[in-house]
Coordinates of C-alpha atoms and ligand atoms in Angstrom, one line a residue:
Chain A
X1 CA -35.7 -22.2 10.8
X2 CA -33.1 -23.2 8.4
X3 CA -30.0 -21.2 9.0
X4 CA -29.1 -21.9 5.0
X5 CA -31.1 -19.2 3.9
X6 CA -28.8 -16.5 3.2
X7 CA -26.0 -18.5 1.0
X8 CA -25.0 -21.4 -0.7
X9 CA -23.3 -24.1 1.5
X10 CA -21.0 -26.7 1.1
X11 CA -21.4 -30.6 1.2
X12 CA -20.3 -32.1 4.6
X13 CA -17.2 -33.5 5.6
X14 CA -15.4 -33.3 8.4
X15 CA -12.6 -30.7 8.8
X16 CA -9.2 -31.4 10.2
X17 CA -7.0 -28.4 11.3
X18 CA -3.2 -30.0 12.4
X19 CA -1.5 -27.8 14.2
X20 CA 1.6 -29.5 13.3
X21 CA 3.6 -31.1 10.4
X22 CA 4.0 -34.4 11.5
X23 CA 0.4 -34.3 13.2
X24 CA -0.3 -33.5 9.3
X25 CA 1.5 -36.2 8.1
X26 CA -0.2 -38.9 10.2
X27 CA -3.6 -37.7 9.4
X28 CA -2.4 -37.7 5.3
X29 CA -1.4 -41.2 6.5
X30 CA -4.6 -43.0 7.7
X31 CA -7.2 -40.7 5.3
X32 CA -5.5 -40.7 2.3
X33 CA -7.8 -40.6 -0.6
X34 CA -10.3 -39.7 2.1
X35 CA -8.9 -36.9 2.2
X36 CA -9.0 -33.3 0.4
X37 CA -6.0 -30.8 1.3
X38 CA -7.4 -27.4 1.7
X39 CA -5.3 -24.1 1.2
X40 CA -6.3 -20.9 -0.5
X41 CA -9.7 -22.7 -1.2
X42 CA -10.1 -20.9 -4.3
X43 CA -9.8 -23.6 -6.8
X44 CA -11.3 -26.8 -4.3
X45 CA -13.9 -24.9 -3.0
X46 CA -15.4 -24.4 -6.6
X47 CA -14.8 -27.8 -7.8
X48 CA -16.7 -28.9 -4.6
X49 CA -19.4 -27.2 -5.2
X50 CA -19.7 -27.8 -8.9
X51 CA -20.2 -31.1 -8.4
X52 CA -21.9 -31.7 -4.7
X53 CA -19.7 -33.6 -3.5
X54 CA -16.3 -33.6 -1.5
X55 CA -13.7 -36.3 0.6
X56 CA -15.5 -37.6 4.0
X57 CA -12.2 -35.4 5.4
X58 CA -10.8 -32.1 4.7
X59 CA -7.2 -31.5 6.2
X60 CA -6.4 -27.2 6.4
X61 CA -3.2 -25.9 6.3
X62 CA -4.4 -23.1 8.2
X63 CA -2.7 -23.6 11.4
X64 CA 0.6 -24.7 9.8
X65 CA 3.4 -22.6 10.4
X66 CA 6.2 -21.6 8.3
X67 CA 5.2 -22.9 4.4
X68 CA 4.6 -19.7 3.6
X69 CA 7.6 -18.2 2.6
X70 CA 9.3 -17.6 -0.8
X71 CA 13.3 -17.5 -0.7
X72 CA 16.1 -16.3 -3.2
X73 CA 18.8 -18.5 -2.2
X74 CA 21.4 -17.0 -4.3
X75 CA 23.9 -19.7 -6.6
X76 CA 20.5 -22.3 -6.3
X77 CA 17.3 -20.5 -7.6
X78 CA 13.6 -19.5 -6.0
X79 CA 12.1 -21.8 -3.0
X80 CA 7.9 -20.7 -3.2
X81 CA 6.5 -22.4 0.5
X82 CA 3.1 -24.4 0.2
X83 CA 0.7 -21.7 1.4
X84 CA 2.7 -18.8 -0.6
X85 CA -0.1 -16.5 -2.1
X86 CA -0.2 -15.1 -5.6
X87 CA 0.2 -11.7 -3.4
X88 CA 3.4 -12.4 -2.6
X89 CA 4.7 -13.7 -5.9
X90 CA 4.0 -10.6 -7.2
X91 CA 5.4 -8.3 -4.6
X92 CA 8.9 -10.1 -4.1
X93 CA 11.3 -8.4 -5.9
X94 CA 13.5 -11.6 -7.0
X95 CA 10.9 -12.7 -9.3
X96 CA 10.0 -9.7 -11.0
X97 CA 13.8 -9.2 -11.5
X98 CA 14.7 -12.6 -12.8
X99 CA 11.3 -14.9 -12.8
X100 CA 9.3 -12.5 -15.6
X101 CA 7.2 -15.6 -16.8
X102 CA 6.0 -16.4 -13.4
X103 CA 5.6 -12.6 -12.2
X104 CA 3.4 -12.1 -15.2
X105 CA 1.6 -15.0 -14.6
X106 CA 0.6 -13.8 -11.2
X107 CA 0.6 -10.1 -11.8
X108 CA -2.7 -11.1 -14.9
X109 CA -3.8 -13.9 -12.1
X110 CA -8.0 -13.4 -10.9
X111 CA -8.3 -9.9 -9.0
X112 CA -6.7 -8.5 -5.6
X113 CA -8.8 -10.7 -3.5
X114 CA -8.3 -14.0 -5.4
X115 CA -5.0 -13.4 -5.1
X116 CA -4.6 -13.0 -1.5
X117 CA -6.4 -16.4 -0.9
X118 CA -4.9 -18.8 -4.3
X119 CA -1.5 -19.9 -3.3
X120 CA 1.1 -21.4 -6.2
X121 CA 1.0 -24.6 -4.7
X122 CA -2.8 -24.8 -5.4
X123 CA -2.3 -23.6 -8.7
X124 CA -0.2 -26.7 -9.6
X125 CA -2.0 -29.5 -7.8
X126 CA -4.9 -28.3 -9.3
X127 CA -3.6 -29.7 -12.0
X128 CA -6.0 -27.2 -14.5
X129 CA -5.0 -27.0 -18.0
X130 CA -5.5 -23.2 -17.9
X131 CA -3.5 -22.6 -14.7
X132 CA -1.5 -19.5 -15.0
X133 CA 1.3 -20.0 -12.4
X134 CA 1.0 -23.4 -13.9
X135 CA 1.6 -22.6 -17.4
X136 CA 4.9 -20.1 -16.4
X137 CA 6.6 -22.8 -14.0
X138 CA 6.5 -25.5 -16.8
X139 CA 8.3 -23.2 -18.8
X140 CA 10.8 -22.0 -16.3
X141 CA 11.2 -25.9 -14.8
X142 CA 11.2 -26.5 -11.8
X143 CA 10.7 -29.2 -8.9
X144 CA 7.7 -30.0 -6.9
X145 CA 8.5 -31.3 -3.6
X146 CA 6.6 -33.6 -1.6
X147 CA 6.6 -35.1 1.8
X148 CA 4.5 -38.0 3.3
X149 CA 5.5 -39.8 7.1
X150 CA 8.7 -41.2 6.0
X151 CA 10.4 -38.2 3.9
X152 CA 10.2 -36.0 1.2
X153 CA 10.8 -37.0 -3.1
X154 CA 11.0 -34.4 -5.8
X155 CA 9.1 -34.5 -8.9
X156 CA 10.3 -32.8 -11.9
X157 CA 7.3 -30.4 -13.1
X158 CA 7.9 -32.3 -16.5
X159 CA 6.5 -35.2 -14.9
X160 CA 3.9 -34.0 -12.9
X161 CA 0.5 -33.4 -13.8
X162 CA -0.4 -36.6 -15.4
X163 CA -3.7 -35.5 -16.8
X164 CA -6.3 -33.2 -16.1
X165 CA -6.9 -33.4 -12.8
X166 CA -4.4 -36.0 -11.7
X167 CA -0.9 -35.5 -10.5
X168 CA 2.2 -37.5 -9.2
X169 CA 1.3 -36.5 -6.0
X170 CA 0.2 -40.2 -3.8
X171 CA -2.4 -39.7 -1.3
X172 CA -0.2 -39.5 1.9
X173 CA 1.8 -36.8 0.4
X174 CA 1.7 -33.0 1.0
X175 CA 3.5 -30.6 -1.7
X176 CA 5.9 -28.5 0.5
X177 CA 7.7 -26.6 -1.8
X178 CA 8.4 -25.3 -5.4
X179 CA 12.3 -25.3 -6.7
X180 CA 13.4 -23.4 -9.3
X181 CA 16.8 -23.7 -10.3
X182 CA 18.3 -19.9 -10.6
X183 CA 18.2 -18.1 -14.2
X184 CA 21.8 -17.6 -16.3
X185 CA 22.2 -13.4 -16.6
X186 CA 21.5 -14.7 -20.4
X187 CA 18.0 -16.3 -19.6
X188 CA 14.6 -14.4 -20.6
X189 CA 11.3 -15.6 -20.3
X190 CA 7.5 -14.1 -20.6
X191 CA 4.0 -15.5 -20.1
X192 CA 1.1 -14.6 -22.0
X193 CA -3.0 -15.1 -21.6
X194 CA -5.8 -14.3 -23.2
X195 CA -9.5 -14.1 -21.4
X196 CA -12.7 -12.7 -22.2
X197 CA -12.5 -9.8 -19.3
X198 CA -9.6 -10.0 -17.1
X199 CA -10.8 -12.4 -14.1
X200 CA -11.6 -14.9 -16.2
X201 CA -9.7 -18.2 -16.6
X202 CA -7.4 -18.0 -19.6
X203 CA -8.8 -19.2 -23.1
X204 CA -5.0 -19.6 -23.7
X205 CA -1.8 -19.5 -22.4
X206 CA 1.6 -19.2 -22.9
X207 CA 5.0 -19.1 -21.3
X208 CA 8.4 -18.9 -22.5
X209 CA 12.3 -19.2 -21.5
X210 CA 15.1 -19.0 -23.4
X211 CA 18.9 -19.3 -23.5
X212 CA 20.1 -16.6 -25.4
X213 CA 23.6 -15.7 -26.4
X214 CA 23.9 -12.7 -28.3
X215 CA 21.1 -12.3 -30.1
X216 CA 20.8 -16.5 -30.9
X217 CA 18.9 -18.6 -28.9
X218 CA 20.9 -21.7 -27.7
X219 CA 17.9 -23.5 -25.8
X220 CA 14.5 -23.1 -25.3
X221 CA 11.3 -23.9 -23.3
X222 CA 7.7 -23.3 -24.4
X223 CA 4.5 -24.3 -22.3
X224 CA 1.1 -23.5 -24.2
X225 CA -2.0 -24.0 -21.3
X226 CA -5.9 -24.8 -22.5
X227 CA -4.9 -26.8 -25.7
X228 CA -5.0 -30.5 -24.2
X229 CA -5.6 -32.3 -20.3
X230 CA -2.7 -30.6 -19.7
X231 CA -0.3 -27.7 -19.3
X232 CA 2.2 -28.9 -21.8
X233 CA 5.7 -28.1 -23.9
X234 CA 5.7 -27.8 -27.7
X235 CA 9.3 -30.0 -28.1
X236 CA 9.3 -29.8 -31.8
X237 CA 9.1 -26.3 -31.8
X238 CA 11.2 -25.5 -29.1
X239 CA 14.1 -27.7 -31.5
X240 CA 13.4 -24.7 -34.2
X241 CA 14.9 -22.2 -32.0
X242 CA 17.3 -24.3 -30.9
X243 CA 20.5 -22.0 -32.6
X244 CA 18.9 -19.8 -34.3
X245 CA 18.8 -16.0 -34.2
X246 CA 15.1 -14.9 -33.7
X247 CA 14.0 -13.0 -36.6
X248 CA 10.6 -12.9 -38.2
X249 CA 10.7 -15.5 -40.4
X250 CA 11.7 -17.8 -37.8
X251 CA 9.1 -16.8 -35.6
X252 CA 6.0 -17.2 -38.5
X253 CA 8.0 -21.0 -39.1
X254 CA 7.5 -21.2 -34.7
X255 CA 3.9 -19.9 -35.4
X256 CA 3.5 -22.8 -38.4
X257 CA 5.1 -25.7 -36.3
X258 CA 3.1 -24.8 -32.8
X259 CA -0.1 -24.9 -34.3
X260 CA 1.0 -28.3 -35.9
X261 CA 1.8 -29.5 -32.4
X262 CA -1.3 -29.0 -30.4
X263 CA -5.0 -30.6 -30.6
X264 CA -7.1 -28.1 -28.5
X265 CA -11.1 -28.7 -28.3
X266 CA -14.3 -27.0 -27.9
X267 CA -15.3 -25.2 -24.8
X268 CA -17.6 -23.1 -23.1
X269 CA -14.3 -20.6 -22.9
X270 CA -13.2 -21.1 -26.9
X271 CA -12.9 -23.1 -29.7
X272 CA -10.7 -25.1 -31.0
X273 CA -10.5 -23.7 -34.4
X274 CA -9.6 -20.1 -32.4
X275 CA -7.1 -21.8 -30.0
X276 CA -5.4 -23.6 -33.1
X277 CA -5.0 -20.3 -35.0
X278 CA -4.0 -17.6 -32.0
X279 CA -1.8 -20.1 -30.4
X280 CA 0.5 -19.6 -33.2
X281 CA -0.1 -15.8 -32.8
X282 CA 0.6 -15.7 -29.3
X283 CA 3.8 -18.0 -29.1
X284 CA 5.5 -15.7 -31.3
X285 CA 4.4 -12.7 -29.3
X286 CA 5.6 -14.1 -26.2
X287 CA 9.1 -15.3 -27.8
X288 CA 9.7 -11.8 -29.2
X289 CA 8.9 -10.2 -25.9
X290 CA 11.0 -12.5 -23.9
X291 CA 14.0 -12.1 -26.4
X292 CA 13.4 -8.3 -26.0
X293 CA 13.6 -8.6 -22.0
X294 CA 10.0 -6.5 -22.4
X295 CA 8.1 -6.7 -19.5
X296 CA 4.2 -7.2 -19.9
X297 CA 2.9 -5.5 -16.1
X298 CA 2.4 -1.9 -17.5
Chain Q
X1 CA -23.2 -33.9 11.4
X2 CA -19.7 -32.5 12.9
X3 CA -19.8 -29.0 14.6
X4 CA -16.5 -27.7 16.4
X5 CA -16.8 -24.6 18.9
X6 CA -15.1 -21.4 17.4
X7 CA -14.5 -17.9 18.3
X8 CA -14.5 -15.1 16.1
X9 CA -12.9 -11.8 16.4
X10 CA -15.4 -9.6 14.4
X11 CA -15.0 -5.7 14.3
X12 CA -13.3 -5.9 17.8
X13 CA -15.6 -8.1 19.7
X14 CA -15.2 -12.2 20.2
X15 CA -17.8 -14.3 19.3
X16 CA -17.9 -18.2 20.5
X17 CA -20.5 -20.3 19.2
X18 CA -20.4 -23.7 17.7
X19 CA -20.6 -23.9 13.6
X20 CA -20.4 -27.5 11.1
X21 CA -17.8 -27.7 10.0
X22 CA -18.6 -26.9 6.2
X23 CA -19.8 -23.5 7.8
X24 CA -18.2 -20.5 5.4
X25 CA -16.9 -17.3 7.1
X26 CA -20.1 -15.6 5.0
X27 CA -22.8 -18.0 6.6
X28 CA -21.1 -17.2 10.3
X29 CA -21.4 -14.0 9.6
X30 CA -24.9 -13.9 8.6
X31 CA -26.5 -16.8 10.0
X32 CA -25.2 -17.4 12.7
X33 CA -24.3 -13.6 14.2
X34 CA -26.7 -12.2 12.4
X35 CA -24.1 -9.9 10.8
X36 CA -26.1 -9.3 7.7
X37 CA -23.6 -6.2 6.3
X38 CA -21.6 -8.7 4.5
X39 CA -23.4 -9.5 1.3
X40 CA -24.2 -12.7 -0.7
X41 CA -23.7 -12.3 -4.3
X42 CA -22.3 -15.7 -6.5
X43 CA -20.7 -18.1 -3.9
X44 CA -17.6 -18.2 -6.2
X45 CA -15.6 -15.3 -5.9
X46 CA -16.4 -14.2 -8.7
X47 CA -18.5 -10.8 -7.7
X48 CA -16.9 -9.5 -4.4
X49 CA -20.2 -8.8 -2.6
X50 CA -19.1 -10.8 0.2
X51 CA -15.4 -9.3 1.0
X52 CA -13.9 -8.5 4.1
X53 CA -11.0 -7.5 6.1
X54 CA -8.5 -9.9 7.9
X55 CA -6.1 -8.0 10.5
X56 CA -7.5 -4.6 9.3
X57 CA -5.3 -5.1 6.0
X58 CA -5.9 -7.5 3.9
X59 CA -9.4 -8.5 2.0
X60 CA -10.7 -12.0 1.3
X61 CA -14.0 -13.5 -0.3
X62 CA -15.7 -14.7 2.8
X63 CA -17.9 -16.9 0.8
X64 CA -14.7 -19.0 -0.1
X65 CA -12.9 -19.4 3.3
X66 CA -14.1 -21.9 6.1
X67 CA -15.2 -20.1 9.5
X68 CA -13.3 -22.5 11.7
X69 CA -10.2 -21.8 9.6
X70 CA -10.1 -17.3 11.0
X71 CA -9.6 -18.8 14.7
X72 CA -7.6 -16.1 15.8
X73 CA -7.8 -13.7 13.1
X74 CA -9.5 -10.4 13.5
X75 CA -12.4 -10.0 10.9
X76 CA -13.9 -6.7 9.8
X77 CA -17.2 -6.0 7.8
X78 CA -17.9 -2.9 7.2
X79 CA -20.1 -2.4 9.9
X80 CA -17.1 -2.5 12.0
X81 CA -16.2 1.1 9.9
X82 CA -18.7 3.3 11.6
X83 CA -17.3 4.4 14.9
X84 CA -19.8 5.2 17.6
X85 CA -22.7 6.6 14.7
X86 CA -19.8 8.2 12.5
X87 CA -19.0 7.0 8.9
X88 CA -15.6 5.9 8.4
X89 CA -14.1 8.5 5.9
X90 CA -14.7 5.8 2.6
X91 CA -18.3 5.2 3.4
X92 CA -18.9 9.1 4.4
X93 CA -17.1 9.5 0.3
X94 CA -19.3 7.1 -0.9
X95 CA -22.4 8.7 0.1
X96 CA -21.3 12.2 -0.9
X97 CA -20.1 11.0 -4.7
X98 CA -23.6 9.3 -5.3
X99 CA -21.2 5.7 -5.6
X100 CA -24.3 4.4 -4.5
X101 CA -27.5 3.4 -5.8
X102 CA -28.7 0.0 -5.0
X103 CA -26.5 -0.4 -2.7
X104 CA -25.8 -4.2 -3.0
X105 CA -22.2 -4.0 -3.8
X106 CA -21.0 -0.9 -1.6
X107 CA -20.3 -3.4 1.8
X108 CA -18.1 -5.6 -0.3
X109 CA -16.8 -2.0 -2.5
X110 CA -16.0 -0.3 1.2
X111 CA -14.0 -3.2 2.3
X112 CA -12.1 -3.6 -0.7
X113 CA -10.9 0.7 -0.8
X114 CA -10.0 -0.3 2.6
X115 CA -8.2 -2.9 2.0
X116 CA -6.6 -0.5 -1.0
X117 CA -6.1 2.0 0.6
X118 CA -4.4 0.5 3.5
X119 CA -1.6 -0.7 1.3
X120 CA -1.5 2.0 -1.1
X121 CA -2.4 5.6 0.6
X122 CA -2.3 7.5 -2.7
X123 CA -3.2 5.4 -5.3
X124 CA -3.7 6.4 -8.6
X125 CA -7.0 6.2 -10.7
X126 CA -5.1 3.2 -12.4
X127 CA -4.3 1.3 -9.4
X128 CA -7.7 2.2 -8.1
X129 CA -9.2 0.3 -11.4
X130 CA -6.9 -2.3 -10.9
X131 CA -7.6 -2.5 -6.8
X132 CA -11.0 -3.3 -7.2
X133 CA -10.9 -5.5 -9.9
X134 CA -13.4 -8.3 -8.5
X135 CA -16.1 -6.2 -7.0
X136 CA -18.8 -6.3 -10.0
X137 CA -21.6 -3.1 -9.9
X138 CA -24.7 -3.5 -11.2
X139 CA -25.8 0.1 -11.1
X140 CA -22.5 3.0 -11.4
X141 CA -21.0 2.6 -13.9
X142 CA -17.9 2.7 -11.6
X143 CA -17.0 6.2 -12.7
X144 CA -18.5 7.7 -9.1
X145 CA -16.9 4.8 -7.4
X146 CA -13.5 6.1 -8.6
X147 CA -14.1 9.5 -7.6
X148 CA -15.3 8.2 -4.3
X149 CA -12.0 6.4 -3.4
X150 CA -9.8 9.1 -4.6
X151 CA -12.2 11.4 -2.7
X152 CA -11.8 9.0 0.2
X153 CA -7.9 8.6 0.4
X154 CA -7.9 12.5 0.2
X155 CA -9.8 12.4 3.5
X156 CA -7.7 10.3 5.0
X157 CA -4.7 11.4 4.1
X158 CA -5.4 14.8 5.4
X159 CA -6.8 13.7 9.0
X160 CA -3.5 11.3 8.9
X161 CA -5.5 8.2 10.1
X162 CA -2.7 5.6 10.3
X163 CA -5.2 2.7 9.9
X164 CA -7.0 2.9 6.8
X165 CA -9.2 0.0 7.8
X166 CA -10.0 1.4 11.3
X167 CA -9.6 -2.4 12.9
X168 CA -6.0 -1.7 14.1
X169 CA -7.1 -1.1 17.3
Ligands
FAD301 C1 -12.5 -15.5 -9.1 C2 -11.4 -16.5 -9.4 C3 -10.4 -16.1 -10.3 C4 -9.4 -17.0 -10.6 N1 -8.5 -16.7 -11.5 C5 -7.5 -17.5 -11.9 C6 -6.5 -17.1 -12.8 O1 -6.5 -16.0 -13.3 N2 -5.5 -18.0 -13.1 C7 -5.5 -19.2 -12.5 O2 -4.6 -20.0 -12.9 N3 -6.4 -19.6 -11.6 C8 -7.4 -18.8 -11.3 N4 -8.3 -19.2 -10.4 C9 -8.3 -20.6 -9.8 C10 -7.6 -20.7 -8.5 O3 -7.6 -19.5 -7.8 C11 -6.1 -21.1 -8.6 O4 -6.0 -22.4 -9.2 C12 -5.3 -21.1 -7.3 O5 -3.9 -21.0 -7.5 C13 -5.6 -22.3 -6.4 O6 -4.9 -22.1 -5.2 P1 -5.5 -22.3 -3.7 O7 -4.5 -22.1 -2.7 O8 -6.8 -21.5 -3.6 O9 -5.9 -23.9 -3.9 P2 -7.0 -24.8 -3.2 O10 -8.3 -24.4 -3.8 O11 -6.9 -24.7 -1.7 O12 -6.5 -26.2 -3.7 C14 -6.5 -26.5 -5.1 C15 -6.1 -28.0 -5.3 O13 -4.8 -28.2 -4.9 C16 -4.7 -29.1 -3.8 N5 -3.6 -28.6 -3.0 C17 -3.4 -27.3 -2.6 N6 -2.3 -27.2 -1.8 C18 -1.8 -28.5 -1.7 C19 -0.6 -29.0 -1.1 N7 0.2 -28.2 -0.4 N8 -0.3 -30.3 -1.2 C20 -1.2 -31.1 -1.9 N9 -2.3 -30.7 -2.5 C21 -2.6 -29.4 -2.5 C22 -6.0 -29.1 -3.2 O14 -6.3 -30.4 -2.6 C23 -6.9 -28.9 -4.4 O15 -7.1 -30.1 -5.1 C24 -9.4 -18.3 -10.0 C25 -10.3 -18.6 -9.1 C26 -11.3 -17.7 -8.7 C27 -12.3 -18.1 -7.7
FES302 S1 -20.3 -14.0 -2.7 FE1 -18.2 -14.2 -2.4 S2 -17.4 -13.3 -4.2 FE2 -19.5 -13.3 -4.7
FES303 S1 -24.8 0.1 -6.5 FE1 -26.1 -1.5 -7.2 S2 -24.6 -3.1 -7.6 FE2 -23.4 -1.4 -7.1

């Protein structure tokens, strides 16, 4: 009798577990693009079975030890291991005290269970337009850091995903960890999304960080998610802020010059007409919250 | 096709047996231990039906999550709850608050007010919303599903079980 009866199943492939780092390393090194690196599963295991098909090989980080960690390192920033969960984002006190974009991000992220399996890591190398943690680390910058058999290179989040679904990441490299360098007591940021019912993927979303100085803001970083292949910054409009007190006319010229600087399209989650108009709406939302240091998790 | 030889520590008793390697915690379950309490609902995570307990805390979607991958984890459905023909304290809640009626979701509900209430002993009705976000009921209206886990973490409390889940054992 078929023993498929009772669920759906997954193509085949076979399934590496290394127990090991460099055991990890040499199997990234001979499968390569063979190869699909499994961790939370939430995101791959989806995308395999929307389409039926998956790498000959699937490496686990199951059995590895130690990636899943995330450090203050106090004078240097946040350190968020490979196979950190969404959990633990939003239960370590560091980034809810200085990291509001990316505590927001996580605290709106899927439901409880979702986020005990989705890691950060997997939220980047998804590379999703509508990734949350995604959306929150591009404004916050940061550094993705990968390792392949003969060392590890860091790429600058600005240069990472270079379109949907494709990142800087090489085949023979694992992503290890996420840098962020450490806030200013002056910085503020805030992430904003907007679904249908709350587990959904975002229709749009929205992270901020800003410089301020008494009241003005001297520098500024805006990611907008779900408007084009991928999570990206709004320069031109981040330049508007760029010494200016934040006031409401300000933020309606902010509202003006995003929608300007985005092309979003037709989905089964939106439209493009909606996106065009409400991503004005919710950049200045988010800016004003940030520059009022109001948290968005009550 | 691959198979690897796996055991599986499943409300307190090891299981070895050999799965494919594409074989999901949920299809171990039910297929191949005939554990049939854990539910199939979507296949995505998307519904909940399908959740259960790793190391008597925390709860995952077993329909997402490889069976060779739990090696060495203790699992827990929730016919691992009822100890010796008595209903764990949450299921005993559920039947008394009528958080019942199909009955399709309550395994995945059960597992996920454990899982709750094993982090959070006295939550309130907001973090009890907020807890089971991700378990989807056809038939409640969730309202007696509420009462049931605050009726449940009143049980609890007051017979000061240490493990909500049971599986600490
Ligand atoms: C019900 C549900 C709700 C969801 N809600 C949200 C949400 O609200 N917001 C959101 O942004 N996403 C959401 N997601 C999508 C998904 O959960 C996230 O993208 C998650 O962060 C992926 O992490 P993961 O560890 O599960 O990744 P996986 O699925 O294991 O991997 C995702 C991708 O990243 C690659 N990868 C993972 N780790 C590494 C590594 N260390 N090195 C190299 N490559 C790696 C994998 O090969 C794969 O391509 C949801 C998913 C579900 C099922
Ligand atoms: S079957 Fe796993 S969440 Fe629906
Ligand atoms: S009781 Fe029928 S789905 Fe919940």
């Amino acid at each position: 009798m078929s023993s498929h009866m009772s669920s759906r199943g997954l193509p085949e492939f076979e399934l590496l577990i290394p127990r090991t780092s460099p055991e990890a390393m040499d199997m990234l090194a001979q499968h390569r693009d063979q190869l699909s690196i499994l961790n939370g599963g939430t995101a791959l295991w989806n995308y395999v079975r929307g389409r039926n098909r998956v790498t000959p090989y699937v490496l686990s980080l199951s059995a590895l030890k130690g990636l899943d960690y995330i450090n203050e390192i106090p004078g240097d920033g946040l350190r968020i291991g490979a196979k950190a969960t969404i959990a633990q984002l939003i239960e370590h006190p560091a980034v809810s005290a200085k990291y509001a974009a990316l505590h927001e991000s996580g605290y709106w992220f899927g439901n409880p269970t979702v986020r005990n399996m989705a890691t950060v890591m997997g939220n980047v190398l998804r590379a999703s337009p509508s990734a949350d943690c995604s959306c929150a680390l591009l404004a916050l910058g940061c550094q993705v850091i990968l390792q392949n058999k003969s060392g590890q290179r860091a790429v600058d989040i600005d240069d990472f995903w270079l379109s949907y679904d494709v990142t800087a990441r090489k085949p023979d490299e694992l992503a290890v960890e996420i840098r962020i360098p450490e806030p200013k007591a002056t910085t503020r940021s805030a992430f904003q999304r907007l679904t249908r019912v709350r587990q959904d993927l975002a229709k749009l979303n929205v992270a901020v960080r800003l410089e301020m100085d008494k009241g003005v803001c001297q520098q500024a970083r805006i990611a907008i998610g779900c408007v084009g292949p991928t999570t990206m910054r709004v320069k031109k409009t981040e330049a508007l802020l760029q010494g200016k007190a934040i006031n409401d006319s300000l933020l309606e010229q902010l509202a003006t010059s995003v929608r300007g600087e985005i092309s979003p399209i037709d989905d089964q989650r939106s439209t493009a007409l909606y996106r065009q108009q409400v991503a004005g709406v919710i950049v200045k939302r988010t800016i004003s919250r940030a520059a009022a240091d109001k948290g968005a998790t009550q | 096709m691959k198979t690897r030889s796996i055991t599986l520590c499943v409300n307190g008793r090891d299981y070895t047996f050999e799965v494919p390697h594409n074989r999901t915690l949920l299809q171990a379950l039910r297929d191949d231990l005939k554990l049939t309490d854990t539910k199939y609902g979507c296949g995505s995570g998307e519904c909940g039906g399908c959740t259960v307990l790793i190391n008597g805390k925390d709860n995952i979607n077993s329909c997402l999550t490889l069976a060779a991958e739990m090696e060495g984890k203790h699992i827990t459905t929730v016919g691992g709850l009822t100890k010796n023909g008595q209903l764990h304290p949450i299921q005993q809640a559920f039947v008394e608050l009528g958080a019942i009626q199909c009955g399709f979701c309550t395994p995945g509900m059960v597992m996920k007010t454990a899982s709750l209430l094993a982090h959070n002993p006295n939550p309130s009705e907001d973090d009890i919303r907020r807890g089971l976000e991700g378990n989807i009921c056809r038939c409640t209206g969730y309202e007696n599903i509420i009462r049931a886990v605050q009726k449940a973490s009143q049980m609890i409390n007051a017979s000061a079980t240490q493990c909500a889940g049971g599986a600490c054992s």
